[in-house]
């Protein structure tokens, strides 16, 4: 929000979208977005549209727009949600590919940044390390490390920017390091060990034996992609994951739908995808045995009759206790059926010079899986807010000790929003609603002369749970770092888009624990 005390002197510069001078010569912007990935570009585009007269800047730690979709370059990288909901509501995805490759998503994000003018607002090589809110000045002081420049050995310099509202779109995992446990004997392995998060450009698996350790979305993506050229690919998992086959492309439009305006067709496609995902989630929660049976049946009919489906594709947990893995057009099952890939569900004893040794289960003997390349698709490391330190009036804020307000603000922390999407639906659906709600809050501040909005948690919040309520390994390892959610609205993050549409777009912003201050 613009500082009312500087409204007249700074109006001209803000009208042109430029930053103004702040206290003690520190650069000041009205709105600061951290991160230029899928969330950051979407948030910045909508804020720029809603508040064309305000100064807006986007800081990005890396040197490119795209976030996750620019970082991950492993073979076959693609969306694990359908693109008709992962795409922006204000710029619909119109490619027929419902499950799109990472390069297409990266291009889509960059094209959106160009078309909306966000690309010109991004400052690359800017990593936020700390942010302190001043109640007296009603603004954030943000400390930023600025990289010395590509190809230089110069140390980062420290830059300070102040802002009236801070929107953090840095996701919740570490970009510089994935989760890669060290296995016994790994140093003795004669081949190459790689992690998907930093896939080497020079790696060629043609004709080689590859072992992919993992059972999540990355492994399910990698195995069929590597099997196209590798000699053989083995998917090695300690425990199975639910895998669902979905069509990779949308069917051609029916004749009657060709008569509809494009905007109507976009909305129909989007809502169909939303409701199908919600139906899957609700069925899993209310009738887990029915969903288990459905998932097992669709796997069994795509594999040979003698394939041990229960061992390799029937987890001990209920569907949606962890995210379902998607394999477009049954790619994983096709690779297993052809013999180009195989799956092993066993415990890892350790590496040997020639591969990976696994322990026997159910009376099987321990054995070695020969490998020239081992891919550790073992997951992510959680990191909230890109690792930045938060404080209010000089007092450190531990996010893990705070409740989340509607899934995007922290109790007791003014004028700060963060972007964390749904776990049971497309990430972007939640982010679109969050930025809409933030715009409503900013307008309310303007109309009534307020300078800050802060969620105030109830004195007796009752039972709490982690913000990301999944049992996945990466969540379990980092749950102590994450903020909490309460048992009831507005302190609970609902995994229900239609309900959130009402909560974020139509409910009043002046109730439910939000305090406005002048």
Short mmCIF file of C-alpha atoms in Angstrom, two decimals:
data_model
loop_
_atom_site.label_atom_id
_atom_site.label_comp_id
_atom_site.label_asym_id
_atom_site.label_seq_id
_atom_site.Cartn_x
_atom_site.Cartn_y
_atom_site.Cartn_z
CA UNK A 1 0.00 0.00 0.00
CA UNK A 2 1.26 3.54 -0.71
CA UNK A 3 2.46 5.49 2.30
CA UNK A 4 -0.16 8.26 2.83
CA UNK A 5 2.52 10.63 4.17
CA UNK A 6 4.30 10.52 0.81
CA UNK A 7 1.27 10.32 -1.49
CA UNK A 8 1.61 13.76 -3.10
CA UNK A 9 5.37 13.77 -3.59
CA UNK A 10 5.51 10.20 -4.92
CA UNK A 11 2.35 10.12 -7.04
CA UNK A 12 4.01 10.88 -10.35
CA UNK A 13 6.70 8.24 -10.02
CA UNK A 14 4.23 5.58 -8.86
CA UNK A 15 1.88 6.37 -11.72
CA UNK A 16 4.66 5.33 -14.09
CA UNK A 17 5.36 2.20 -12.07
CA UNK A 18 8.70 3.46 -10.75
CA UNK A 19 10.06 3.09 -7.26
CA UNK A 20 10.33 6.14 -5.07
CA UNK A 21 12.77 7.32 -2.45
CA UNK A 22 12.35 5.92 1.03
CA UNK A 23 13.60 6.71 4.49
CA UNK A 24 17.31 7.58 4.77
CA UNK A 25 17.76 7.24 1.01
CA UNK A 26 16.62 3.60 0.95
CA UNK A 27 14.69 2.71 -2.20
CA UNK A 28 10.99 2.25 -1.53
CA UNK A 29 8.36 0.37 -3.52
CA UNK A 30 4.71 -0.03 -2.68
CA UNK A 31 4.59 -3.74 -3.53
CA UNK A 32 7.52 -6.17 -3.49
CA UNK A 33 7.16 -9.70 -4.87
CA UNK A 34 9.83 -12.27 -4.02
CA UNK A 35 10.30 -14.89 -6.74
CA UNK A 36 9.73 -14.93 -10.52
CA UNK A 37 8.39 -18.45 -10.94
CA UNK A 38 4.86 -19.60 -11.72
CA UNK A 39 3.49 -17.96 -8.55
CA UNK A 40 5.55 -14.78 -8.64
CA UNK A 41 4.74 -13.95 -12.25
CA UNK A 42 1.03 -14.60 -11.67
CA UNK A 43 0.95 -12.52 -8.49
CA UNK A 44 2.89 -9.63 -10.02
CA UNK A 45 0.73 -9.62 -13.16
CA UNK A 46 -2.49 -9.39 -11.17
CA UNK A 47 -1.17 -6.76 -8.73
CA UNK A 48 0.06 -4.70 -11.68
CA UNK A 49 -3.37 -4.93 -13.28
CA UNK A 50 -5.24 -4.12 -10.05
CA UNK A 51 -2.94 -1.26 -8.97
CA UNK A 52 -1.43 0.33 -12.08
CA UNK A 53 -0.43 3.47 -10.19
CA UNK A 54 1.69 1.74 -7.57
CA UNK A 55 5.36 0.95 -7.73
CA UNK A 56 6.01 -2.76 -7.99
CA UNK A 57 9.24 -4.74 -8.09
CA UNK A 58 10.00 -8.45 -8.39
CA UNK A 59 13.25 -9.84 -6.98
CA UNK A 60 14.52 -13.23 -8.15
CA UNK A 61 17.49 -15.08 -6.68
CA UNK A 62 18.27 -16.94 -9.90
CA UNK A 63 19.07 -15.46 -13.31
CA UNK A 64 15.93 -16.54 -15.18
CA UNK A 65 12.14 -16.39 -15.06
CA UNK A 66 10.37 -19.70 -14.52
CA UNK A 67 11.20 -20.92 -11.01
CA UNK A 68 10.73 -24.68 -10.72
CA UNK A 69 10.10 -24.98 -14.45
CA UNK A 70 13.41 -23.36 -15.27
CA UNK A 71 15.38 -25.25 -12.60
CA UNK A 72 14.26 -28.80 -13.30
CA UNK A 73 15.71 -30.12 -16.58
CA UNK A 74 15.68 -33.89 -16.05
CA UNK A 75 14.38 -36.13 -18.87
CA UNK A 76 10.61 -36.10 -19.20
CA UNK A 77 10.04 -33.31 -16.65
CA UNK A 78 6.39 -32.29 -16.90
CA UNK A 79 3.39 -31.08 -14.96
CA UNK A 80 1.78 -33.41 -12.45
CA UNK A 81 -1.47 -31.43 -12.52
CA UNK A 82 -3.51 -30.76 -15.62
CA UNK A 83 -2.56 -27.50 -17.29
CA UNK A 84 -6.11 -26.21 -17.60
CA UNK A 85 -6.01 -25.57 -13.85
CA UNK A 86 -2.25 -25.11 -13.41
CA UNK A 87 -2.42 -22.29 -15.97
CA UNK A 88 -3.41 -18.79 -14.91
CA UNK A 89 -7.08 -17.88 -14.66
CA UNK A 90 -6.36 -14.54 -16.36
CA UNK A 91 -4.41 -16.18 -19.22
CA UNK A 92 -5.88 -19.64 -19.89
CA UNK A 93 -3.78 -22.53 -21.14
CA UNK A 94 -4.96 -23.27 -24.68
CA UNK A 95 -2.53 -25.96 -25.74
CA UNK A 96 -4.23 -29.35 -26.22
CA UNK A 97 -1.63 -30.95 -23.94
CA UNK A 98 -3.26 -31.36 -20.53
CA UNK A 99 -0.05 -32.80 -19.10
CA UNK A 100 2.66 -30.57 -20.54
CA UNK A 101 6.46 -30.86 -20.66
CA UNK A 102 8.50 -28.56 -18.44
CA UNK A 103 9.85 -26.59 -21.39
CA UNK A 104 6.31 -25.70 -22.52
CA UNK A 105 5.38 -24.55 -19.01
CA UNK A 106 8.58 -22.50 -18.78
CA UNK A 107 7.73 -20.81 -22.09
CA UNK A 108 4.17 -20.17 -20.90
CA UNK A 109 5.39 -18.46 -17.71
CA UNK A 110 7.90 -16.34 -19.62
CA UNK A 111 5.38 -15.38 -22.29
CA UNK A 112 2.95 -14.34 -19.54
CA UNK A 113 5.66 -12.22 -17.93
CA UNK A 114 6.37 -10.53 -21.27
CA UNK A 115 2.73 -9.92 -22.19
CA UNK A 116 1.81 -8.47 -18.78
CA UNK A 117 4.91 -6.28 -18.43
CA UNK A 118 6.18 -8.24 -15.44
CA UNK A 119 9.40 -9.25 -17.21
CA UNK A 120 10.60 -5.65 -17.11
CA UNK A 121 10.09 -5.49 -13.34
CA UNK A 122 12.23 -8.51 -12.43
CA UNK A 123 15.62 -7.93 -10.80
CA UNK A 124 17.72 -11.06 -11.25
CA UNK A 125 20.41 -12.28 -8.88
CA UNK A 126 18.58 -10.69 -5.93
CA UNK A 127 18.22 -13.09 -2.98
CA UNK A 128 16.24 -11.87 0.02
CA UNK A 129 18.01 -12.77 3.25
CA UNK A 130 15.94 -10.85 5.82
CA UNK A 131 12.84 -8.69 6.22
CA UNK A 132 11.93 -6.58 9.25
CA UNK A 133 8.57 -4.87 9.75
CA UNK A 134 8.53 -1.45 11.42
CA UNK A 135 5.25 -0.64 13.14
CA UNK A 136 6.28 3.01 13.51
CA UNK A 137 6.92 3.44 9.78
CA UNK A 138 4.38 0.84 8.59
CA UNK A 139 6.75 -0.73 6.12
CA UNK A 140 9.13 -3.63 5.59
CA UNK A 141 12.88 -3.19 5.36
CA UNK A 142 14.11 -5.97 3.11
CA UNK A 143 17.77 -7.01 3.01
CA UNK A 144 18.88 -8.47 -0.30
CA UNK A 145 22.10 -10.11 -1.46
CA UNK A 146 22.84 -9.09 -5.03
CA UNK A 147 25.00 -11.53 -6.99
CA UNK A 148 28.30 -10.24 -8.35
CA UNK A 149 27.33 -11.19 -11.88
CA UNK A 150 27.66 -14.27 -14.09
CA UNK A 151 31.21 -15.37 -14.66
CA UNK A 152 32.65 -13.11 -11.98
CA UNK A 153 34.23 -13.94 -8.65
CA UNK A 154 32.87 -10.80 -7.01
CA UNK A 155 31.25 -11.30 -3.63
CA UNK A 156 27.53 -10.48 -3.33
CA UNK A 157 26.74 -6.95 -2.20
CA UNK A 158 23.99 -6.08 0.25
CA UNK A 159 21.04 -3.99 -0.92
CA UNK A 160 18.15 -2.64 1.15
CA UNK A 161 14.66 -1.94 -0.17
CA UNK A 162 11.62 -0.90 1.84
CA UNK A 163 8.07 -1.78 0.86
CA UNK A 164 4.55 -1.30 2.16
CA UNK A 165 3.46 -4.84 1.34
CA UNK A 166 5.62 -7.95 0.90
CA UNK A 167 4.42 -10.95 -1.13
CA UNK A 168 6.69 -14.03 -0.91
CA UNK A 169 6.44 -16.42 -3.87
CA UNK A 170 9.52 -18.55 -3.26
CA UNK A 171 7.74 -21.90 -2.82
CA UNK A 172 8.65 -24.19 0.05
CA UNK A 173 11.73 -26.14 -0.99
CA UNK A 174 15.44 -25.46 -1.42
CA UNK A 175 16.45 -24.63 -4.95
CA UNK A 176 20.16 -25.22 -4.43
CA UNK A 177 19.97 -28.68 -2.86
CA UNK A 178 17.63 -31.66 -3.08
CA UNK A 179 17.25 -34.44 -0.53
CA UNK A 180 19.88 -37.04 -1.29
CA UNK A 181 20.71 -39.47 1.53
CA UNK A 182 24.15 -41.07 1.57
CA UNK A 183 24.07 -44.83 1.17
CA UNK A 184 26.57 -47.32 2.50
CA UNK A 185 29.36 -47.98 0.02
CA UNK A 186 28.34 -45.14 -2.28
CA UNK A 187 31.95 -44.00 -2.73
CA UNK A 188 32.86 -47.41 -4.11
CA UNK A 189 30.35 -47.19 -6.97
CA UNK A 190 32.19 -47.08 -10.30
CA UNK A 191 29.31 -45.41 -12.15
CA UNK A 192 27.66 -42.02 -11.86
CA UNK A 193 25.20 -40.84 -9.19
CA UNK A 194 22.93 -37.90 -10.07
CA UNK A 195 20.04 -36.06 -8.44
CA UNK A 196 17.15 -34.93 -10.68
CA UNK A 197 17.09 -31.43 -9.19
CA UNK A 198 20.45 -30.70 -10.85
CA UNK A 199 20.53 -32.89 -13.92
CA UNK A 200 23.94 -32.75 -15.68
CA UNK A 201 23.89 -31.59 -19.30
CA UNK A 202 26.53 -34.12 -20.32
CA UNK A 203 24.77 -37.25 -19.04
CA UNK A 204 23.96 -39.74 -21.82
CA UNK A 205 22.25 -42.95 -20.71
CA UNK A 206 22.03 -44.54 -24.16
CA UNK A 207 22.45 -48.29 -23.80
CA UNK A 208 23.28 -48.01 -20.10
CA UNK A 209 21.80 -49.73 -17.07
CA UNK A 210 20.03 -47.18 -14.90
CA UNK A 211 18.63 -47.56 -11.38
CA UNK A 212 16.19 -44.85 -10.28
CA UNK A 213 15.82 -44.76 -6.49
CA UNK A 214 12.41 -43.39 -5.54
CA UNK A 215 8.69 -43.88 -6.02
CA UNK A 216 7.31 -40.33 -6.19
CA UNK A 217 6.29 -38.10 -9.07
CA UNK A 218 9.87 -37.54 -10.24
CA UNK A 219 10.68 -41.26 -10.41
CA UNK A 220 7.39 -42.02 -12.16
CA UNK A 221 8.31 -39.38 -14.74
CA UNK A 222 11.96 -40.37 -15.15
CA UNK A 223 11.60 -44.11 -15.64
CA UNK A 224 9.64 -44.12 -18.94
CA UNK A 225 11.64 -41.15 -20.26
CA UNK A 226 15.00 -42.82 -19.59
CA UNK A 227 13.72 -46.18 -20.86
CA UNK A 228 13.40 -44.73 -24.36
CA UNK A 229 17.20 -44.83 -24.82
CA UNK A 230 18.72 -46.68 -21.85
CA UNK A 231 19.62 -50.36 -21.99
CA UNK A 232 17.34 -51.00 -19.03
CA UNK A 233 15.84 -48.92 -16.23
CA UNK A 234 15.03 -50.28 -12.77
CA UNK A 235 12.74 -48.30 -10.49
CA UNK A 236 13.86 -49.14 -6.96
CA UNK A 237 11.40 -48.20 -4.23
CA UNK A 238 11.28 -48.91 -0.54
CA UNK A 239 7.48 -48.65 -0.56
CA UNK A 240 4.94 -48.17 -3.37
CA UNK A 241 2.96 -45.11 -4.41
CA UNK A 242 -0.50 -44.81 -5.95
CA UNK A 243 -0.12 -44.14 -9.69
CA UNK A 244 -2.96 -42.99 -11.94
CA UNK A 245 -2.93 -42.93 -15.73
CA UNK A 246 -4.50 -39.86 -17.35
CA UNK A 247 -4.72 -38.74 -20.98
CA UNK A 248 -1.94 -36.33 -21.90
CA UNK A 249 -4.10 -34.36 -24.37
CA UNK A 250 -7.54 -32.85 -24.35
CA UNK A 251 -9.97 -34.33 -26.84
CA UNK A 252 -10.89 -32.12 -29.82
CA UNK A 253 -13.83 -29.82 -29.22
CA UNK A 254 -17.26 -31.17 -30.01
CA UNK A 255 -19.20 -29.38 -32.71
CA UNK A 256 -21.59 -27.60 -30.33
CA UNK A 257 -18.72 -26.28 -28.20
CA UNK A 258 -17.08 -24.70 -31.23
CA UNK A 259 -20.00 -22.28 -31.25
CA UNK A 260 -19.21 -21.06 -27.72
CA UNK A 261 -17.09 -17.95 -27.10
CA UNK A 262 -13.50 -18.88 -26.23
CA UNK A 263 -13.79 -17.44 -22.71
CA UNK A 264 -16.81 -19.65 -21.97
CA UNK A 265 -15.05 -22.75 -23.26
CA UNK A 266 -11.98 -21.89 -21.14
CA UNK A 267 -14.14 -21.72 -18.03
CA UNK A 268 -15.95 -24.96 -18.81
CA UNK A 269 -12.67 -26.82 -19.26
CA UNK A 270 -11.20 -25.30 -16.09
CA UNK A 271 -14.21 -26.11 -13.93
CA UNK A 272 -14.48 -29.63 -15.30
CA UNK A 273 -10.86 -30.25 -14.25
CA UNK A 274 -11.45 -28.65 -10.85
CA UNK A 275 -14.51 -30.76 -10.10
CA UNK A 276 -12.90 -34.00 -11.28
CA UNK A 277 -9.91 -33.42 -8.98
CA UNK A 278 -12.22 -32.54 -6.08
CA UNK A 279 -14.28 -35.69 -6.69
CA UNK A 280 -11.11 -37.81 -6.58
CA UNK A 281 -10.01 -36.22 -3.32
CA UNK A 282 -13.40 -36.40 -1.60
CA UNK A 283 -13.90 -40.02 -2.64
CA UNK A 284 -10.45 -40.86 -1.25
CA UNK A 285 -11.29 -39.24 2.06
CA UNK A 286 -14.82 -40.61 2.45
CA UNK A 287 -14.46 -44.02 0.79
CA UNK A 288 -10.74 -44.87 0.78
CA UNK A 289 -11.35 -48.57 0.11
CA UNK A 290 -13.34 -47.77 -3.03
CA UNK A 291 -10.58 -45.50 -4.29
CA UNK A 292 -7.94 -48.11 -3.51
CA UNK A 293 -9.89 -50.67 -5.52
CA UNK A 294 -10.30 -48.28 -8.44
CA UNK A 295 -6.61 -47.38 -8.51
CA UNK A 296 -5.56 -51.02 -8.28
CA UNK A 297 -7.90 -52.03 -11.10
CA UNK A 298 -6.64 -49.35 -13.49
CA UNK A 299 -3.04 -50.45 -12.83
CA UNK A 300 -3.81 -54.17 -13.18
CA UNK A 301 -5.45 -53.85 -16.58
CA UNK A 302 -2.36 -52.10 -17.97
CA UNK A 303 0.14 -54.76 -16.82
CA UNK A 304 0.66 -58.48 -17.51
CA UNK A 305 -1.54 -60.91 -15.60
CA UNK A 306 1.39 -62.27 -13.57
CA UNK A 307 2.58 -58.82 -12.46
CA UNK A 308 2.58 -58.40 -8.65
CA UNK A 309 0.37 -55.31 -8.47
CA UNK A 310 -0.15 -55.48 -4.71
CA UNK A 311 3.56 -55.53 -3.98
CA UNK A 312 4.55 -52.68 -6.30
CA UNK A 313 1.48 -50.42 -6.52
CA UNK A 314 -0.56 -50.84 -3.32
CA UNK A 315 0.76 -48.57 -0.53
CA UNK A 316 -0.03 -49.09 3.14
CA UNK A 317 -1.53 -45.58 3.43
CA UNK A 318 -4.83 -44.28 2.05
CA UNK A 319 -5.04 -42.37 -1.25
CA UNK A 320 -4.24 -38.67 -0.83
CA UNK A 321 -2.40 -39.17 2.45
CA UNK A 322 0.32 -38.46 -0.09
CA UNK A 323 -0.17 -36.97 -3.55
CA UNK A 324 -1.27 -39.30 -6.31
CA UNK A 325 1.36 -39.75 -9.02
CA UNK A 326 0.25 -39.22 -12.61
CA UNK A 327 1.63 -41.13 -15.59
CA UNK A 328 0.31 -39.60 -18.83
CA UNK A 329 -1.16 -42.13 -21.24
CA UNK A 330 0.09 -44.95 -18.99
CA UNK A 331 3.74 -44.29 -19.92
CA UNK A 332 5.16 -46.00 -16.84
CA UNK A 333 3.01 -49.10 -17.31
CA UNK A 334 3.92 -49.25 -20.99
CA UNK A 335 7.64 -49.29 -20.13
CA UNK A 336 7.12 -52.05 -17.57
CA UNK A 337 5.02 -54.09 -19.96
CA UNK A 338 7.58 -53.85 -22.77
CA UNK A 339 10.44 -54.94 -20.52
CA UNK A 340 12.40 -51.71 -21.06
CA UNK A 341 11.90 -51.03 -17.36
CA UNK A 342 11.28 -53.06 -14.23
CA UNK A 343 10.28 -52.26 -10.68
CA UNK A 344 11.82 -53.55 -7.45
CA UNK A 345 10.24 -52.96 -4.04
CA UNK A 346 12.92 -53.68 -1.47
CA UNK A 347 15.23 -52.17 1.13
CA UNK A 348 18.60 -50.81 0.04
CA UNK A 349 21.58 -52.45 1.72
CA UNK A 350 24.08 -50.19 0.01
CA UNK A 351 26.05 -49.54 -3.14
CA UNK A 352 28.59 -51.91 -4.65
CA UNK A 353 31.19 -51.07 -7.33
CA UNK A 354 28.79 -52.38 -9.98
CA UNK A 355 25.36 -51.32 -8.73
CA UNK A 356 22.98 -51.32 -5.77
CA UNK A 357 22.48 -54.21 -3.35
CA UNK A 358 18.98 -54.73 -2.01
CA UNK A 359 17.73 -56.86 0.88
CA UNK A 360 15.37 -59.72 0.24
CA UNK A 361 11.74 -59.63 1.32
CA UNK A 362 9.18 -62.41 1.60
CA UNK A 363 11.84 -65.09 1.48
CA UNK A 364 13.76 -63.60 -1.45
CA UNK A 365 17.52 -63.57 -1.31
CA UNK A 366 19.50 -60.33 -1.19
CA UNK A 367 20.72 -59.42 -4.65
CA UNK A 368 22.55 -56.81 -6.67
CA UNK A 369 20.90 -54.55 -9.22
CA UNK A 370 23.58 -53.81 -11.83
CA UNK A 371 23.90 -50.15 -12.76
CA UNK A 372 26.04 -47.75 -14.75
CA UNK A 373 24.02 -44.76 -13.53
CA UNK A 374 22.06 -44.32 -10.30
CA UNK A 375 19.48 -41.54 -10.09
CA UNK A 376 18.52 -40.56 -6.54
CA UNK A 377 14.95 -39.33 -7.04
CA UNK A 378 14.65 -39.16 -3.27
CA UNK A 379 12.84 -35.87 -2.87
CA UNK A 380 13.15 -32.27 -1.76
CA UNK A 381 14.38 -30.29 1.21
CA UNK A 382 11.73 -27.97 2.65
CA UNK A 383 12.69 -24.32 3.00
CA UNK A 384 10.05 -21.73 3.81
CA UNK A 385 10.30 -18.19 2.40
CA UNK A 386 13.52 -19.02 0.58
CA UNK A 387 15.31 -19.13 3.92
CA UNK A 388 14.83 -15.42 4.69
CA UNK A 389 14.77 -14.28 8.31
CA UNK A 390 11.57 -12.53 9.39
CA UNK A 391 11.20 -10.07 12.26
CA UNK A 392 8.65 -7.56 13.51
CA UNK A 393 10.04 -4.44 15.20
CA UNK A 394 13.38 -6.22 15.54
CA UNK A 395 11.92 -9.32 17.23
CA UNK A 396 12.56 -12.53 15.28
CA UNK A 397 9.53 -14.39 13.95
CA UNK A 398 9.60 -18.20 13.93
CA UNK A 399 7.03 -19.22 11.29
CA UNK A 400 6.71 -22.65 12.90
CA UNK A 401 5.26 -21.01 16.01
CA UNK A 402 2.61 -19.07 14.09
CA UNK A 403 -0.84 -19.94 12.79
CA UNK A 404 -1.64 -19.33 9.15
CA UNK A 405 -4.51 -17.08 8.21
CA UNK A 406 -6.53 -18.54 5.30
CA UNK A 407 -3.36 -20.36 4.26
CA UNK A 408 -1.45 -17.26 3.13
CA UNK A 409 -0.62 -14.95 6.07
CA UNK A 410 1.05 -15.47 9.44
CA UNK A 411 -0.58 -14.51 12.72
CA UNK A 412 0.98 -11.38 14.19
CA UNK A 413 2.84 -10.46 11.00
CA UNK A 414 1.47 -7.39 9.17
CA UNK A 415 1.34 -6.75 5.42
CA UNK A 416 2.92 -10.04 4.39
CA UNK A 417 1.43 -12.75 2.20
CA UNK A 418 2.99 -15.95 0.91
CA UNK A 419 2.12 -18.30 -1.92
CA UNK A 420 1.52 -21.95 -1.07
CA UNK A 421 -0.93 -23.80 -3.28
CA UNK A 422 -3.15 -26.80 -2.86
CA UNK A 423 -1.77 -30.28 -2.29
CA UNK A 424 -4.83 -32.01 -3.76
CA UNK A 425 -5.32 -29.77 -6.79
CA UNK A 426 -3.36 -27.42 -9.02
CA UNK A 427 -1.02 -25.05 -7.21
CA UNK A 428 -2.14 -22.02 -9.21
CA UNK A 429 -5.80 -22.30 -8.26
CA UNK A 430 -4.97 -21.29 -4.69
CA UNK A 431 -2.51 -18.57 -5.72
CA UNK A 432 -5.10 -16.90 -7.97
CA UNK A 433 -7.49 -16.71 -5.01
CA UNK A 434 -4.82 -15.45 -2.62
CA UNK A 435 -3.73 -12.53 -4.79
CA UNK A 436 -7.39 -11.60 -5.35
CA UNK A 437 -7.90 -11.50 -1.57
CA UNK A 438 -4.73 -9.44 -1.08
CA UNK A 439 -6.03 -6.92 -3.62
CA UNK A 440 -9.27 -6.67 -1.63
CA UNK A 441 -7.29 -6.04 1.55
CA UNK A 442 -5.17 -3.35 -0.12
CA UNK A 443 -8.28 -1.58 -1.40
CA UNK A 444 -9.79 -1.68 2.09
CA UNK A 445 -6.63 -0.11 3.50
CA UNK A 446 -6.89 2.68 0.95
CA UNK A 447 -10.58 3.38 1.44
CA UNK A 448 -10.31 3.73 5.20
CA UNK A 449 -6.88 5.28 5.60
CA UNK A 450 -5.30 2.24 7.21
CA UNK A 451 -1.62 1.41 6.75
CA UNK A 452 -1.44 -2.21 7.86
CA UNK A 453 -3.44 -5.42 8.11
CA UNK A 454 -2.43 -8.09 10.60
CA UNK A 455 -4.08 -11.44 11.44
CA UNK A 456 -4.59 -11.84 15.18
CA UNK A 457 -4.74 -15.45 16.35
CA UNK A 458 -7.30 -16.47 18.97
CA UNK A 459 -5.97 -16.82 22.51
CA UNK A 460 -7.20 -20.42 22.57
CA UNK A 461 -6.74 -21.76 19.06
CA UNK A 462 -7.49 -25.37 19.96
CA UNK A 463 -5.75 -28.29 18.22
CA UNK A 464 -3.36 -27.40 15.41
CA UNK A 465 -1.78 -29.35 12.55
CA UNK A 466 0.97 -28.73 9.99
CA UNK A 467 0.12 -26.36 7.13
CA UNK A 468 1.05 -29.05 4.59
CA UNK A 469 -0.97 -32.00 5.82
CA UNK A 470 0.68 -34.86 3.91
CA UNK A 471 2.64 -37.87 5.13
CA UNK A 472 5.19 -37.66 2.29
CA UNK A 473 8.84 -38.02 3.27
CA UNK A 474 9.85 -34.49 2.30
CA UNK A 475 7.01 -33.07 4.41
CA UNK A 476 7.80 -35.27 7.41
CA UNK A 477 11.47 -34.24 7.32
CA UNK A 478 10.67 -30.53 7.32
CA UNK A 479 7.38 -30.31 9.19
CA UNK A 480 9.12 -28.65 12.16
CA UNK A 481 9.96 -25.68 9.91
CA UNK A 482 6.43 -25.01 8.71
CA UNK A 483 3.70 -22.83 10.23
CA UNK A 484 0.64 -24.44 11.73
CA UNK A 485 -3.04 -24.34 10.88
CA UNK A 486 -5.98 -24.40 13.24
CA UNK A 487 -9.06 -26.56 13.31
CA UNK A 488 -11.50 -23.98 11.94
CA UNK A 489 -11.71 -21.17 9.41
CA UNK A 490 -10.02 -18.72 8.94
CA UNK A 491 -7.04 -20.47 10.52
CA UNK A 492 -7.42 -23.62 8.47
CA UNK A 493 -6.24 -24.07 4.87
CA UNK A 494 -9.13 -25.81 3.18
CA UNK A 495 -8.25 -28.22 0.38
CA UNK A 496 -11.48 -27.26 -1.34
CA UNK A 497 -11.41 -24.79 -4.22
CA UNK A 498 -15.19 -24.08 -4.50
CA UNK A 499 -15.32 -23.36 -0.78
CA UNK A 500 -12.28 -21.10 -1.04
CA UNK A 501 -13.84 -19.19 -3.93
CA UNK A 502 -16.49 -17.99 -1.49
CA UNK A 503 -14.05 -17.48 1.37
CA UNK A 504 -11.51 -15.48 -0.65
CA UNK A 505 -13.66 -13.66 -3.19
CA UNK A 506 -16.91 -12.89 -1.41
CA UNK A 507 -16.52 -13.00 2.39
CA UNK A 508 -15.84 -9.72 4.16
CA UNK A 509 -12.22 -8.79 4.84
CA UNK A 510 -13.05 -6.97 8.10
CA UNK A 511 -13.96 -10.03 10.19
CA UNK A 512 -12.43 -13.37 11.10
CA UNK A 513 -9.43 -12.14 13.02
CA UNK A 514 -7.98 -9.50 10.68
CA UNK A 515 -7.04 -6.24 12.42
CA UNK A 516 -6.48 -3.01 10.50
CA UNK A 517 -4.27 -0.26 11.91
CA UNK A 518 -3.61 3.37 11.05
#
